[in-house]
Amino acid sequence: MTTVTKRDLITELSDQTGLKHHQVAEVLDGLIELIGKKVESGHDVTFRKFGTFEVCVAKSKIGRNPNKPENEVLIPDRCVVRFKPGRELKERVAKLPPSKLNGDKP
């Protein structure tokens, strides 16, 4: 499996919609910026059939320096963004054969 980049998405959307690349790029950049602002302000962003970007609190924990494991460091609570896939996306991904992700030949 390869990584799909923003440029790949812009090209594919441009081909599907007939819009120019720079128009699709502006819309995609605007969408990403808007989602970021909403999540940054503490809101969850939900796309039906796809999933939800939600803000969660990662609880504090004890961390250790691998070079000096005897030294403990308290890592405080912090806000993190999590993506929770929707039911339909989960079902589509569940249909993938594991060999496709592992790079094995069928």
N, CA, C and O of each residue as an XYZ file, in Angstrom:
424
protein
N       0.851     -1.172      0.000
C       0.000      0.000      0.000
C       0.897      1.235      0.000
O       1.951      1.259      0.636
N       0.460      2.244     -0.718
C       1.216      3.476     -0.764
C       0.444      4.578     -0.049
O      -0.750      4.444      0.218
N       1.132      5.653      0.251
C       0.516      6.794      0.903
C      -0.129      7.693     -0.141
O       0.470      7.988     -1.174
N      -1.340      8.120      0.132
C      -2.039      9.053     -0.741
C      -1.791     10.448     -0.172
O      -2.083     10.714      0.994
N      -1.252     11.331     -1.003
C      -0.927     12.677     -0.556
C      -2.067     13.649     -0.876
O      -3.011     13.326     -1.596
N      -1.937     14.838     -0.315
C      -2.916     15.886     -0.594
C      -2.955     16.179     -2.094
O      -4.026     16.382     -2.665
N      -1.799     16.197     -2.716
C      -1.729     16.445     -4.163
C      -2.495     15.365     -4.934
O      -3.191     15.671     -5.902
N      -2.368     14.101     -4.506
C      -3.099     13.007     -5.157
C      -4.616     13.227     -5.051
O      -5.355     13.029     -6.016
N      -5.061     13.641     -3.856
C      -6.483     13.891     -3.656
C      -6.969     15.040     -4.533
O      -8.045     14.966     -5.125
N      -6.170     16.100     -4.611
C      -6.532     17.256     -5.438
C      -6.667     16.841     -6.898
O      -7.625     17.222     -7.570
N      -5.717     16.068     -7.385
C      -5.759     15.612     -8.781
C      -6.993     14.765     -9.047
O      -7.677     14.953    -10.053
N      -7.279     13.835     -8.147
C      -8.429     12.951     -8.352
C      -9.744     13.724     -8.276
O     -10.643     13.502     -9.087
N      -9.858     14.627     -7.306
C     -11.080     15.432     -7.203
C     -11.245     16.354     -8.406
O     -12.359     16.575     -8.882
N     -10.146     16.882     -8.885
C     -10.190     17.740    -10.065
C     -10.697     16.958    -11.268
O     -11.522     17.457    -12.033
N     -10.215     15.751    -11.435
C     -10.652     14.899    -12.540
C     -12.137     14.540    -12.411
O     -12.854     14.502    -13.411
N     -12.597     14.277    -11.187
C     -13.992     13.878    -10.969
C     -14.972     15.029    -11.140
O     -16.077     14.840    -11.647
N     -14.561     16.230    -10.713
C     -15.495     17.356    -10.710
C     -15.365     18.271    -11.913
O     -16.287     19.027    -12.218
N     -14.239     18.213    -12.596
C     -14.021     19.117    -13.714
C     -13.516     20.488    -13.282
O     -13.307     21.367    -14.119
N     -13.318     20.673    -11.973
C     -12.758     21.932    -11.465
C     -11.253     21.950    -11.696
O     -10.621     20.902    -11.830
N     -10.688     23.152    -11.742
C      -9.240     23.270    -11.913
C      -8.537     22.907    -10.610
O      -9.109     23.009     -9.525
N      -7.296     22.483    -10.745
C      -6.519     22.043     -9.581
C      -6.486     23.112     -8.498
O      -6.669     22.797     -7.322
N      -6.257     24.370     -8.868
C      -6.134     25.409     -7.849
C      -7.465     25.652     -7.142
O      -7.475     26.034     -5.971
N      -8.594     25.438     -7.833
C      -9.898     25.586     -7.194
C     -10.117     24.487     -6.158
O     -10.568     24.752     -5.044
N      -9.797     23.267     -6.531
C      -9.933     22.142     -5.608
C      -8.989     22.331     -4.426
O      -9.363     22.057     -3.286
N      -7.773     22.795     -4.688
C      -6.793     23.018     -3.616
C      -7.302     24.059     -2.634
O      -7.132     23.894     -1.426
N      -7.929     25.140     -3.126
C      -8.473     26.172     -2.244
C      -9.588     25.613     -1.364
O      -9.645     25.899     -0.168
N     -10.467     24.819     -1.955
C     -11.562     24.229     -1.188
C     -11.012     23.266     -0.146
O     -11.441     23.296      1.007
N     -10.068     22.411     -0.532
C      -9.502     21.449      0.392
C      -8.747     22.148      1.525
O      -8.879     21.763      2.686
N      -7.959     23.173      1.193
C      -7.254     23.939      2.219
C      -8.234     24.613      3.176
O      -8.018     24.633      4.388
N      -9.316     25.166      2.616
C     -10.337     25.795      3.454
C     -11.004     24.801      4.378
O     -11.261     25.107      5.543
N     -11.288     23.604      3.867
C     -11.907     22.558      4.683
C     -10.979     22.125      5.810
O     -11.409     21.990      6.956
N      -9.723     21.909      5.491
C      -8.758     21.492      6.507
C      -8.608     22.574      7.574
O      -8.551     22.268      8.765
N      -8.543     23.824      7.156
C      -8.418     24.940      8.096
C      -9.644     25.034      9.002
O      -9.513     25.229     10.211
N     -10.832     24.894      8.419
C     -12.066     24.973      9.183
C     -12.174     23.831     10.193
O     -12.552     24.050     11.343
N     -11.844     22.621      9.764
C     -11.864     21.477     10.684
C     -10.877     21.724     11.821
O     -11.197     21.484     12.985
N      -9.676     22.203     11.489
C      -8.676     22.486     12.512
C      -9.152     23.510     13.521
O      -8.946     23.336     14.722
N      -9.790     24.586     13.051
C     -10.296     25.623     13.957
C     -11.378     25.081     14.882
O     -11.383     25.374     16.078
N     -12.288     24.292     14.331
C     -13.377     23.734     15.145
C     -12.835     22.778     16.205
O     -13.256     22.826     17.360
N     -11.906     21.914     15.813
C     -11.324     20.966     16.768
C     -10.499     21.722     17.811
O     -10.544     21.396     18.997
N      -9.748     22.731     17.366
C      -8.928     23.533     18.279
C      -9.782     24.241     19.335
O      -9.332     24.454     20.461
N     -11.007     24.603     18.968
C     -11.879     25.280     19.926
C     -12.669     24.292     20.786
O     -13.528     24.697     21.569
N     -12.378     23.000     20.639
C     -12.980     21.994     21.516
C     -14.206     21.304     20.959
O     -14.841     20.525     21.670
N     -14.560     21.562     19.716
C     -15.727     20.924     19.099
C     -15.329     19.610     18.421
O     -14.210     19.460     17.929
N     -16.267     18.670     18.408
C     -16.099     17.466     17.610
C     -16.586     17.764     16.197
O     -17.547     18.512     16.020
N     -15.937     17.190     15.197
C     -16.347     17.366     13.808
C     -16.717     15.994     13.261
O     -15.887     15.085     13.226
N     -17.970     15.852     12.836
C     -18.474     14.556     12.391
C     -18.850     14.593     10.918
O     -19.533     15.506     10.455
N     -18.390     13.585     10.194
C     -18.794     13.357      8.810
C     -19.533     12.031      8.794
O     -18.939     10.976      9.012
N     -20.826     12.090      8.535
C     -21.616     10.854      8.491
C     -20.995      9.889      7.479
O     -20.496     10.307      6.435
N     -21.032      8.620      7.795
C     -20.500      7.528      6.970
C     -18.974      7.496      6.934
O     -18.394      6.564      6.376
N     -18.313      8.498      7.519
C     -16.844      8.536      7.502
C     -16.273      8.426      8.909
O     -15.576      7.461      9.224
N     -16.566      9.415      9.759
C     -16.051      9.350     11.117
C     -16.083     10.699     11.809
O     -16.629     11.671     11.288
N     -15.483     10.739     13.007
C     -15.504     11.925     13.850
C     -14.101     12.253     14.335
O     -13.365     11.380     14.795
N     -13.746     13.530     14.224
C     -12.537     14.040     14.849
C     -12.984     14.586     16.197
O     -13.827     15.480     16.255
N     -12.430     14.060     17.273
C     -12.856     14.504     18.595
C     -11.668     14.867     19.460
O     -10.572     14.326     19.311
N     -11.917     15.806     20.378
C     -10.890     16.233     21.316
C     -11.071     15.419     22.589
O     -12.166     15.369     23.150
N     -10.005     14.785     23.040
C     -10.022     13.984     24.259
C      -8.888     14.435     25.167
O      -7.947     15.093     24.723
N      -8.985     14.079     26.428
C      -7.907     14.378     27.370
C      -7.080     13.114     27.561
O      -7.599     12.071     27.957
N      -5.789     13.224     27.274
C      -4.871     12.115     27.550
C      -4.424     12.294     28.999
O      -3.841     13.321     29.344
N      -4.689     11.323     29.829
C      -4.391     11.427     31.254
C      -2.889     11.471     31.497
O      -2.087     10.984     30.700
N      -2.546     12.065     32.615
C      -1.126     12.154     32.971
C      -0.566     10.756     33.205
O      -1.295      9.824     33.548
N       0.734     10.634     33.014
C       1.387      9.340     33.212
C       2.849      9.565     33.569
O       3.378     10.671     33.459
N       3.470      8.504     33.989
C       4.886      8.548     34.332
C       5.680      8.128     33.097
O       5.416      7.081     32.506
N       6.650      8.949     32.715
C       7.516      8.625     31.597
C       8.933      8.387     32.087
O       9.309      8.835     33.170
N       9.704      7.688     31.295
C      11.103      7.399     31.650
C      12.001      7.660     30.465
O      11.628      7.416     29.317
N      13.183      8.156     30.752
C      14.207      8.329     29.731
C      14.815      6.955     29.476
O      15.307      6.329     30.415
N      14.797      6.463     28.232
C      15.347      5.131     27.974
C      16.835      5.025     28.324
O      17.326      3.939     28.634
N      17.549      6.149     28.275
C      18.973      6.119     28.621
C      19.202      6.105     30.125
O      20.238      5.626     30.586
N      18.252      6.622     30.895
C      18.333      6.631     32.363
C      16.974      6.229     32.921
O      16.226      7.085     33.394
N      16.643      4.944     32.874
C      15.302      4.504     33.286
C      14.984      4.759     34.757
O      13.818      4.713     35.149
N      15.998      5.026     35.574
C      15.726      5.286     36.987
C      15.117      6.672     37.206
O      14.536      6.925     38.261
N      15.241      7.571     36.230
C      14.662      8.909     36.335
C      13.242      8.900     35.787
O      13.013      8.594     34.617
N      12.291      9.243     36.658
C      10.897      9.302     36.235
C      10.500     10.749     35.986
O      10.936     11.660     36.690
N       9.671     10.941     34.977
C       9.184     12.273     34.636
C       7.666     12.201     34.557
O       7.117     11.302     33.920
N       6.982     13.151     35.207
C       5.526     13.193     35.136
C       5.115     13.907     33.856
O       5.470     15.066     33.641
N       4.370     13.215     33.015
C       3.820     13.803     31.798
C       2.399     14.244     32.145
O       1.557     13.397     32.443
N       2.110     15.556     32.113
C       0.803     16.050     32.567
C      -0.332     15.723     31.612
O      -0.110     15.306     30.476
N      -1.576     15.923     32.106
C      -2.751     15.795     31.238
C      -2.583     16.717     30.041
O      -1.987     17.788     30.150
N      -3.111     16.295     28.904
C      -3.065     17.155     27.722
C      -4.225     16.790     26.800
O      -4.753     15.679     26.840
N      -4.598     17.746     25.980
C      -5.664     17.518     25.007
C      -5.057     16.926     23.745
O      -3.998     17.361     23.294
N      -5.730     15.934     23.179
C      -5.280     15.293     21.949
C      -6.473     15.146     21.005
O      -7.625     15.139     21.440
N      -6.186     15.030     19.729
C      -7.231     14.804     18.731
C      -7.232     13.324     18.394
O      -6.185     12.722     18.157
N      -8.419     12.755     18.379
C      -8.561     11.353     17.992
C      -9.553     11.278     16.844
O     -10.490     12.071     16.758
N      -9.332     10.317     15.967
C     -10.273     10.058     14.886
C     -10.999      8.770     15.203
O     -10.379      7.732     15.433
N     -12.306      8.845     15.212
C     -13.134      7.667     15.476
C     -13.882      7.344     14.187
O     -14.798      8.075     13.812
N     -13.510      6.267     13.504
C     -14.157      5.955     12.227
C     -15.632      5.622     12.405
O     -16.044      5.049     13.413
N     -16.412      5.997     11.399
C     -17.838      5.683     11.390
C     -18.074      4.225     11.037
O     -17.171      3.524     10.580
N     -19.293      3.786     11.255
C     -19.637      2.373     11.041
C     -19.378      1.932      9.610
O     -18.818      0.860      9.380
N     -19.781      2.751      8.648
C     -19.618      2.349      7.243
C     -18.144      2.276      6.851
O     -17.752      1.379      6.104
N     -17.328      3.197      7.339
C     -15.894      3.142      7.043
C     -15.267      1.906      7.683
O     -14.436      1.239      7.068
N     -15.667      1.600      8.922
C     -15.160      0.397      9.594
C     -15.494     -0.855      8.789
O     -14.660     -1.746      8.626
N     -16.724     -0.904      8.291
C     -17.154     -2.080      7.527
C     -16.369     -2.218      6.224
O     -15.995     -3.326      5.838
N     -16.117     -1.094      5.544
C     -15.359     -1.148      4.289
C     -13.917     -1.580      4.536
O     -13.355     -2.358      3.766
N     -13.322     -1.073      5.612
C     -11.940     -1.434      5.931
C     -11.859     -2.902      6.367
O     -10.883     -3.587      6.064
N     -12.877     -3.379      7.072
C     -12.886     -4.771      7.530
C     -12.880     -5.753      6.363
O     -12.451     -6.897      6.518
N     -13.348     -5.319      5.206
C     -13.392     -6.195      4.030
C     -12.033     -6.327      3.352
O     -11.848     -7.208      2.512
N     -11.069     -5.455      3.709
C      -9.731     -5.548      3.106
C      -9.047     -6.841      3.518
O      -9.120     -7.226      4.685
N      -8.391     -7.512      2.598
C      -7.617     -8.694      3.003
C      -6.335     -8.232      3.708
O      -5.647     -7.344      3.205
N      -6.009     -8.817      4.853
C      -4.801     -8.418      5.590
C      -3.534     -8.494      4.739
O      -2.598     -7.724      4.953
N      -3.498     -9.412      3.782
C      -2.306     -9.545      2.959
C      -2.048     -8.289      2.124
O      -0.913     -8.016      1.733
N      -3.108     -7.531      1.856
C      -2.951     -6.300      1.081
C      -2.174     -5.253      1.873
O      -1.418     -4.479      1.285
N      -2.344     -5.213      3.188
C      -1.623     -4.260      4.031
C      -0.235     -4.741      4.383
O       0.684     -3.933      4.519
N      -0.069     -6.027      4.532
C       1.238     -6.591      4.912
C       2.221     -6.633      3.748
O       3.415     -6.862      3.939
N       1.712     -6.411      2.555
C       2.597     -6.483      1.390
C       2.861     -7.896      0.931
O       3.720     -8.122      0.078
N       2.126     -8.867      1.492
C       2.294    -10.262      1.091
C       1.676    -10.480     -0.282
O       0.749     -9.777     -0.685
N       2.198    -11.445     -0.974
C       1.616    -11.813     -2.269
C       0.536    -12.856     -2.012
O       0.764    -13.820     -1.282
N      -0.657    -12.664     -2.618
C      -1.752    -13.621     -2.376
C      -1.454    -14.993     -2.903
O      -2.279    -15.897     -2.773
